[in-house]
Each structure stands twice: as structure tokens, then as C-alpha cells.
XYZ file of C-alpha atoms in Angstrom:
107
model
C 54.068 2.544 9.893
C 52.215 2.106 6.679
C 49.340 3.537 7.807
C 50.724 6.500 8.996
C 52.630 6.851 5.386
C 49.079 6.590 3.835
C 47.519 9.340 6.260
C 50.522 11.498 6.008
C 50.257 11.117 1.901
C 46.563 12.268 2.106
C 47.225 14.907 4.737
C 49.765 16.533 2.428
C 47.707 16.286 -0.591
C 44.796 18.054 1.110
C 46.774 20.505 2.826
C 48.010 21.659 -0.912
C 44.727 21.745 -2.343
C 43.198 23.634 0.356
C 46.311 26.162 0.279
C 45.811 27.364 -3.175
C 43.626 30.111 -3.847
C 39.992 29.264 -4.732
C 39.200 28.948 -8.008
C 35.910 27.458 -10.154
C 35.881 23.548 -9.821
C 38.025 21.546 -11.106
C 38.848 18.189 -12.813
C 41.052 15.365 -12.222
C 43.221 14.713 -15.446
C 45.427 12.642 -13.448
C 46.731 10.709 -10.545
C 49.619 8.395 -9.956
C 50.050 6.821 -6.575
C 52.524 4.305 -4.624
C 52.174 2.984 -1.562
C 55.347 0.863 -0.532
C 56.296 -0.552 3.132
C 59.107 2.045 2.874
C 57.973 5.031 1.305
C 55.371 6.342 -0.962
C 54.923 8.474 -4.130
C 52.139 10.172 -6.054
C 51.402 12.741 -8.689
C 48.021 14.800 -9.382
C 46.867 17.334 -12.107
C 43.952 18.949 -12.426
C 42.042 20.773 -15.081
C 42.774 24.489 -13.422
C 46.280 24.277 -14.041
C 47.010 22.381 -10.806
C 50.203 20.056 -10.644
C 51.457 18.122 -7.252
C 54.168 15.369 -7.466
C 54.972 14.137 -4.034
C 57.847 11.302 -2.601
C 58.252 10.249 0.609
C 60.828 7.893 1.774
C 61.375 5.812 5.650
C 65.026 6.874 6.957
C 66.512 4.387 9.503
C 63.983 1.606 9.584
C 63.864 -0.307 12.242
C 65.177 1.908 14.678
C 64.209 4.699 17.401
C 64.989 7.011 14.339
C 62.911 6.049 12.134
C 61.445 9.044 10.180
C 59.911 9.465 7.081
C 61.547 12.409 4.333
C 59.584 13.922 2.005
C 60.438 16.073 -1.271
C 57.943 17.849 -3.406
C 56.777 20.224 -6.090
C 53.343 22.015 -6.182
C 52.451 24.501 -8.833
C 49.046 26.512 -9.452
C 48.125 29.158 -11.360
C 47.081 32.437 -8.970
C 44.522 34.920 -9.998
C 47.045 36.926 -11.970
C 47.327 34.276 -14.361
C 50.523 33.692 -13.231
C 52.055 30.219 -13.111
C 53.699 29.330 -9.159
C 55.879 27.038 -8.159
C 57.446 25.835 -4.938
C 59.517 22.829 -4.040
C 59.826 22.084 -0.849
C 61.503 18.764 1.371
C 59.959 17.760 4.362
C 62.752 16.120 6.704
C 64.676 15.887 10.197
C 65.202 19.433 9.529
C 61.963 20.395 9.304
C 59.686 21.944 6.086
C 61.600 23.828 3.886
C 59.969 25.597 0.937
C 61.443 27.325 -2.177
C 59.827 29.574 -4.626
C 60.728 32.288 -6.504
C 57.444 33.896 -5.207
C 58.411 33.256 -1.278
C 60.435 36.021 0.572
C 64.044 35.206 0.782
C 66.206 35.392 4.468
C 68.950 38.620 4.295
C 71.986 37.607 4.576
């Protein structure tokens, strides 16, 4: 199960990098990663304005259950000079993202 942590870790990572909109290349200022039996965390910024802080966590280990839950927060800056955010967790439920700049379900 580690390695599947580890690939789902990078999958994510490039999956939010390759999301964002294109911009001119970038730097790494930082980056912060765990890799535990259990679980896994990291954190990257970059010198565009970039920001991704990531957790994932095993949920009934040892058992036909087993699943891994993930919580999040990405933020870039878009062409409008505008600084976006969304948060999102990962889970049994599925991906659920929030952003102020993501169309909202009428109720």
C-alpha cells in the first residue's frame, strides 16, 4: 500500500500542475514531503505564485475497506492577476472541490 500512497501523491501533484493555466517557467522555492506507512503529506511553492499543500491519510487498515482520504488546497494566480483558490477532499465520497471561483449547485 505504500507504493500506491507514493504514486497517488505524485499523480495528484502532477495533475495540479498540469491543471493550471500555462504560464513562463517556474521555480521551486519549496517542497515539504512525508511518506508514512499510513498516510502521506507534502507542500510545494513555486516562484509564479503557485502553492499546493496536500494530506492523505489510510482509513480502516487492515481491512477490505481500506481507503486512503485526502484533503487539499491549491492556489495559482490566473492570467487576470487574480489569486485562486480551491480546497478540495478526496474520500469515500468521492472529489469534492470548493472555490469561490467554481459554480455553485441551486438549491
Amino acid at each position: 500500500m505504500r507504493h500506491e500512497i507514493r504514486a497517488l501523491a505524485w499523480v495528484c501533484v502532477r495533475a495540479c500542475v498540469c491543471a493550471a493555466p500555462p504560464q513562463q517557467e517556474a521555480q521551486v522555492l519549496r517542497f515539504d514531503s512525508d511518506v508514512q506507512p499510513e498516510g502521506y503529506k507534502f507542500a510545494v511553492e513555486t516562484s509564479d505564485g503557485k502553492t499546493h499543500q496536500e494530506e492523505g491519510q489510510l482509513k480502516n487498515v487492515g481491512t477490505e475497506h481500506e481507503a486512503i482520504a485526502v484533503h487539499g488546497v491549491y492556489s495559482y494566480v490566473g492570467d487576470d492577476g487574480q489569486t485562486y483558490t480551491l480546497n478540495y477532499v478526496a474520500d469515500e465520497n468521492g472529489f469534492q472541490p470548493q472555490g469561490d471561483h467554481l459554480p455553485r449547485a441551486v438549491q
